[in-house]
Coordinates of C-alpha atoms in Angstrom, one line a residue:
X7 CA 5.1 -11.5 19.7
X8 CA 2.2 -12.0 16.8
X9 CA -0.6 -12.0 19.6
X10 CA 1.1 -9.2 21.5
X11 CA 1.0 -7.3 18.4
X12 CA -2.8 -8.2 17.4
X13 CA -4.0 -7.6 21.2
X14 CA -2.2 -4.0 21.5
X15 CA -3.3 -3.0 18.2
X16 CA -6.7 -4.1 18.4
X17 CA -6.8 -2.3 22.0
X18 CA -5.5 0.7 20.5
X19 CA -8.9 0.3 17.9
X20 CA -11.1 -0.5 20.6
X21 CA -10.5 2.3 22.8
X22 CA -10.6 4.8 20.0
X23 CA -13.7 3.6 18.4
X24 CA -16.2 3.2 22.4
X25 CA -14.5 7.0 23.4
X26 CA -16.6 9.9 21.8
X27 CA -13.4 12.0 23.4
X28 CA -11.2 10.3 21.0
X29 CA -12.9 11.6 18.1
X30 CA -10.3 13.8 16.2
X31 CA -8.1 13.5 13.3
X32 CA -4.9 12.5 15.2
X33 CA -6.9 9.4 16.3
X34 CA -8.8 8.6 13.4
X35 CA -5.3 8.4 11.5
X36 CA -3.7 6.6 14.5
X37 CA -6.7 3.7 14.5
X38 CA -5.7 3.3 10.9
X39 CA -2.0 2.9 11.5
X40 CA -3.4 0.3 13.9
X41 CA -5.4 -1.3 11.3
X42 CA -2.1 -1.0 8.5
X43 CA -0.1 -2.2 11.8
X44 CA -2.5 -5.3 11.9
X45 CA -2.3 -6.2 8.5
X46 CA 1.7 -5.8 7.8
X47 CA 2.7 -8.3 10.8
X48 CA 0.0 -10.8 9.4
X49 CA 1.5 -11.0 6.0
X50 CA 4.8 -12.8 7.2
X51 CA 4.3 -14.2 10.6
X52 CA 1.1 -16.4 10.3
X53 CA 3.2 -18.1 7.3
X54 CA 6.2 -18.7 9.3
X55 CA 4.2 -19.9 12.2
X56 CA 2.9 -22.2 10.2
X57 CA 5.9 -23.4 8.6
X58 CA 7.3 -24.1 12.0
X59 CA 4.3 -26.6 12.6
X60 CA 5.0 -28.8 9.6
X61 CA 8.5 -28.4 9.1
X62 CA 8.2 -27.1 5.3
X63 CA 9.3 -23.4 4.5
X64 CA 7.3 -24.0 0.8
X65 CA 5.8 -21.3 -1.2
X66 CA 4.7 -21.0 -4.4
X67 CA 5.5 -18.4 -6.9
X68 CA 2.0 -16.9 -7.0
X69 CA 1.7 -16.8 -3.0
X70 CA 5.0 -15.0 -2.8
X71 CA 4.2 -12.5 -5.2
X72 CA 0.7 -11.6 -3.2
X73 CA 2.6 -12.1 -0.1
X74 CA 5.2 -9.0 -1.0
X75 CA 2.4 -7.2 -2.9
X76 CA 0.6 -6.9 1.0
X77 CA 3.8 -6.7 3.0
X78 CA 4.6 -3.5 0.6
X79 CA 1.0 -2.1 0.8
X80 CA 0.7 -2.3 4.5
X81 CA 3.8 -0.8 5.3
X82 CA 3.9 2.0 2.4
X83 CA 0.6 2.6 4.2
X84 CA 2.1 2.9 7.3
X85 CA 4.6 5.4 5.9
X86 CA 2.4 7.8 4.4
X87 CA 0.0 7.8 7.7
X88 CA 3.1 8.6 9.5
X89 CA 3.2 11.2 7.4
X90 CA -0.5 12.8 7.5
X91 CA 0.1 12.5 10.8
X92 CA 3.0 15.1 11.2
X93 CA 0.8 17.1 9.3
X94 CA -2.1 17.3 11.3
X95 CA 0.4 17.8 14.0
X96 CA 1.7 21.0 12.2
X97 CA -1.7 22.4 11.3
X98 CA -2.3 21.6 15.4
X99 CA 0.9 23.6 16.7
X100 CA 1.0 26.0 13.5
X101 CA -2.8 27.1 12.9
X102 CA -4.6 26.0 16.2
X103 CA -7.2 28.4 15.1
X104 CA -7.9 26.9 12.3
X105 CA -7.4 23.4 12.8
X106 CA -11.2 22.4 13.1
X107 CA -11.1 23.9 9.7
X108 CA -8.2 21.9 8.0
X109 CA -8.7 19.1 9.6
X110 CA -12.3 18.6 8.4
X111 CA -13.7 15.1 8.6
X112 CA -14.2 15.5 4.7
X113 CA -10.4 16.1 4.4
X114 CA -9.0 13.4 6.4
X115 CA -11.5 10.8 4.7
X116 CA -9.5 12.0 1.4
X117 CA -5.7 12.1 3.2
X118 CA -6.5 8.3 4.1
X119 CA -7.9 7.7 0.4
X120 CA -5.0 9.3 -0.9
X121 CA -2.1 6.9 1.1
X122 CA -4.2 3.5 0.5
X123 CA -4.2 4.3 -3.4
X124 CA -0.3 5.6 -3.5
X125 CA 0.2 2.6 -1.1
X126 CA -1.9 0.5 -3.6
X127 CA 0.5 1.9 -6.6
X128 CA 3.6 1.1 -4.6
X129 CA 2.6 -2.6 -4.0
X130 CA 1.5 -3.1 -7.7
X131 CA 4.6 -1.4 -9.1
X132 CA 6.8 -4.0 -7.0
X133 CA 4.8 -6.6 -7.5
X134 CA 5.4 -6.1 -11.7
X135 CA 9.0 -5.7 -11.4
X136 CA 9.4 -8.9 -9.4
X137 CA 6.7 -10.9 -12.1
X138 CA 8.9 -9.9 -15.3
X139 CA 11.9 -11.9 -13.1
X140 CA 12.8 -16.1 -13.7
X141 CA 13.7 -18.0 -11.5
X142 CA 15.0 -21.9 -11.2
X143 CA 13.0 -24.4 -9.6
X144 CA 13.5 -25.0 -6.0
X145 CA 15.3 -22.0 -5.3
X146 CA 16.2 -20.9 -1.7
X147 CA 15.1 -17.1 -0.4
X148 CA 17.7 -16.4 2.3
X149 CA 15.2 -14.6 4.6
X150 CA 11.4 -15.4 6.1
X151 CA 9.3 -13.8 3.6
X152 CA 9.6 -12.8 -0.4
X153 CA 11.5 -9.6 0.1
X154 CA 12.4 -8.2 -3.4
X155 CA 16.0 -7.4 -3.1
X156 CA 16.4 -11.0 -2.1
X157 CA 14.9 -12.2 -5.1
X158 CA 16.8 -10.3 -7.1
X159 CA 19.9 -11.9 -6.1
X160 CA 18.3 -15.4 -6.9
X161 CA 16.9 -14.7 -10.0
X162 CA 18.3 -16.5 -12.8
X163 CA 18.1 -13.4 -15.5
X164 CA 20.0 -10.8 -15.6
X165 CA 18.5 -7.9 -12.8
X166 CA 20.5 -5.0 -13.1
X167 CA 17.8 -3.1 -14.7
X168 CA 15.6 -3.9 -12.3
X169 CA 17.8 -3.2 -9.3
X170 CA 18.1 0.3 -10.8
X171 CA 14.0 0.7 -11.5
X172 CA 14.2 -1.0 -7.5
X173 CA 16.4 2.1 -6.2
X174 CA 14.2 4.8 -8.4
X175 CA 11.2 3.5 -7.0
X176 CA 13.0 3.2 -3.5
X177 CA 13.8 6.8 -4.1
X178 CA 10.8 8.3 -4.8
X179 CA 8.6 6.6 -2.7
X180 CA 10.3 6.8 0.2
X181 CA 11.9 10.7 -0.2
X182 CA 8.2 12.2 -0.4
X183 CA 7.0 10.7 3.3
X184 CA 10.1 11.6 4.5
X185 CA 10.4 15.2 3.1
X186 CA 6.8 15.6 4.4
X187 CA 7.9 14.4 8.0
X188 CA 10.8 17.0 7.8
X189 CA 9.1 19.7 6.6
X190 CA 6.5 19.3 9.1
X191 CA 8.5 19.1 12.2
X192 CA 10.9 21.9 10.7
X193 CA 7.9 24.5 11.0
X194 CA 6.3 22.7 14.2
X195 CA 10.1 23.3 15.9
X196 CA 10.4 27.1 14.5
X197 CA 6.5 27.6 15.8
X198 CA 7.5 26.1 19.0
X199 CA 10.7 28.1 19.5
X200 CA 8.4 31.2 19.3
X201 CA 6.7 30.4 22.1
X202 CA 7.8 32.8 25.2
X203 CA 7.3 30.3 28.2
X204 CA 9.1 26.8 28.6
X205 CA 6.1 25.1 30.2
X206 CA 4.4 26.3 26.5
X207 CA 7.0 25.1 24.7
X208 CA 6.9 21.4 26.4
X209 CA 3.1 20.9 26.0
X210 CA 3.3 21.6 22.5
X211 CA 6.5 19.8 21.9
X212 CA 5.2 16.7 23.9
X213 CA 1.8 15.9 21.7
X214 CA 4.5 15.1 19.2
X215 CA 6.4 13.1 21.3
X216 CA 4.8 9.7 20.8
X217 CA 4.4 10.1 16.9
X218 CA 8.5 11.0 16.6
X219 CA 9.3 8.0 18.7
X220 CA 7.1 5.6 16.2
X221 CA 8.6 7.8 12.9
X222 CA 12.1 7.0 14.5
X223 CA 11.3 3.4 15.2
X224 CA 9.8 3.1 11.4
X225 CA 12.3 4.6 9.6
X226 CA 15.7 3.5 11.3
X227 CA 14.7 0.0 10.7
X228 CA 13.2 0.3 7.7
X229 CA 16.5 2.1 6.3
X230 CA 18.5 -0.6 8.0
X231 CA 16.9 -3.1 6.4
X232 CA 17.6 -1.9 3.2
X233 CA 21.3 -1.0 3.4
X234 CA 21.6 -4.5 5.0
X235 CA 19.7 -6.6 2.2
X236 CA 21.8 -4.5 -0.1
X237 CA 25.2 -4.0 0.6
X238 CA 25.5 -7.4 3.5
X239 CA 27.0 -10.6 1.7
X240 CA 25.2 -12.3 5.0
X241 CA 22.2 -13.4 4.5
X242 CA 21.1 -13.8 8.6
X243 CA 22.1 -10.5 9.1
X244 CA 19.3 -9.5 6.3
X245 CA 16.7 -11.7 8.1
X246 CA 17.5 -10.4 11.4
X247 CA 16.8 -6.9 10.3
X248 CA 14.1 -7.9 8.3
X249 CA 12.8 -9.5 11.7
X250 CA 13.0 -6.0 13.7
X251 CA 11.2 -4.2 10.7
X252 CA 8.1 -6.8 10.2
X253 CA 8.0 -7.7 13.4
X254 CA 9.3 -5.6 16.5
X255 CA 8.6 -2.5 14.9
X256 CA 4.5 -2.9 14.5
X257 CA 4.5 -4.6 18.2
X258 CA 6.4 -1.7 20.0
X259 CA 4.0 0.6 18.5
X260 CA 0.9 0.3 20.4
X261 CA 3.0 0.6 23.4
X262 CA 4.5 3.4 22.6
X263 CA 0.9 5.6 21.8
X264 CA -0.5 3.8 24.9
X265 CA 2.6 4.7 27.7
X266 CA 3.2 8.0 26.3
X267 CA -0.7 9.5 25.8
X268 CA -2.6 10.5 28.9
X269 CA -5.8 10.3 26.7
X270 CA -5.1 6.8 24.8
X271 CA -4.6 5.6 29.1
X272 CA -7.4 6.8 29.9
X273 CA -9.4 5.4 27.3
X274 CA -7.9 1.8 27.9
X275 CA -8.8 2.0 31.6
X276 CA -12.3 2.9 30.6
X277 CA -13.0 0.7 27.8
X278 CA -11.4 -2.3 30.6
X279 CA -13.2 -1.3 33.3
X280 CA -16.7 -1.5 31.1
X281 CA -15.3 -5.1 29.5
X282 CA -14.3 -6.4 33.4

């Protein structure tokens, strides 16, 4: 599954980066969801594959700390370019006219500076909650990576004021993409709806299609995980989900851009018929 992952991510890259056709903001932001793709599957499975090979499932309390610190900045990052990316979606369907205009090189440098610094916040903020915890030597983390809500319930202190910062933080951070995403597709649906002729209404509808199917994707597991490795008193149910979210999820994506985007085809069978 790792190498799946890497090779259709890295394809994904490729193709955008050798087509001059490809050379628009919904790309530029879907190359770097490749990229934040890349690096959120490498913070968990390289360890685990490893761990398999000598039969030890050790790791220190500084290399789980930068372990969730990544884990949380590459998939925060992966949430907010979700998000930018239902927005250039409704400045496509909403403002065609003006879309060159928005959508300025100059702005979409500053919408991808913007989500790896709130990314980069999110990561640090988790990382400080989890650093003020104690725990007992040798402890046991019931899953295959340092997730904090598991670490809370192993943590010898007392956590209930950080389970509440936890579910603030949770809170905030995750309502904003999300409000963005629906807010976005509110007015893209209402634009679309105005549109007299059903063949208009599917080609605009369908340049969203791929995007909603990887928003879907994110956030159902995503939110699964978290009611799971809160309210389940089972913790392989928790590591299953957590399994689908690090895992499946960032695999499935490439696939999805790649089946359901004429031009992202196209560009594969280029860039492999120039490689062959």
């Amino acid at each position: 599954m790792y190498l799946v992952t890497m090779l259709g991510n890295l394809l994904i890259i490729l193709a955008i980066s050798s087509d001059s056709h490809l050379y628009t903001p919904m790309y530029f932001f879907l190359s770097n969801l490749s990229i934040a793709d890349f690096g959120f599957i490498s913070t968990t499975v390289p360890k685990v594959i490893f761990d398999i090979q000598s039969h030890s499932s050790v790791i220190s309390y500084a290399g789980c700390l930068i372990q969730l610190s990544f884990f949380y900045f590459f998939g925060y990052l992966d949430s907010s370019l979700l998000t930018v990316m239902a927005y250039d979606r409704f400045v496509a369907i909403c403002y065609p006219l003006h879309y060159s205009v928005i959508m300025s090189p100059h702005r979409c440098s500053r919408l991808l500076l913007v989500s790896f610094l709130i990314s980069l916040l999110y990561a640090l903020l988790h990382c400080l909650m989890i650093s003020q915890l104690s725990f007992c030597t040798n402890m046991e983390i019931p899953d295959f990576f340092c997730d904090p809500p598991q670490l809370l319930k192993v943590a010898c202190n007392d956590t209930s004021t950080n389970k509440i910062l936890a579910y603030c933080i949770g809170a905030i951070f995750g309502g904003i993409p999300i409000s963005g995403i629906i807010f976005s597709y509110y007015k893209i649906v209402s634009s679309i709806l105005k549109i007299s002729s059903s063949r208009g209404k599917y080609k605009a509808f369908s340049t969203c299609g791929s995007h909603l199917s990887v928003v879907s994707l994110f956030y159902g597991t995503s939110l699964g995980v978290y009611f799971v490795s809160v309210v389940s008193h089972f913790p392989r149910k928790a590591a299953g989900t957590s399994v689908v979210y690090a895992v499946i999820t960032p695999m499935l994506n490439p696939f999805i851009y790649s089946l359901r985007n004429r031009d992202i085809k196209s560009a594969l069978q280029r860039l492999l018929k120039r490689t062959a």
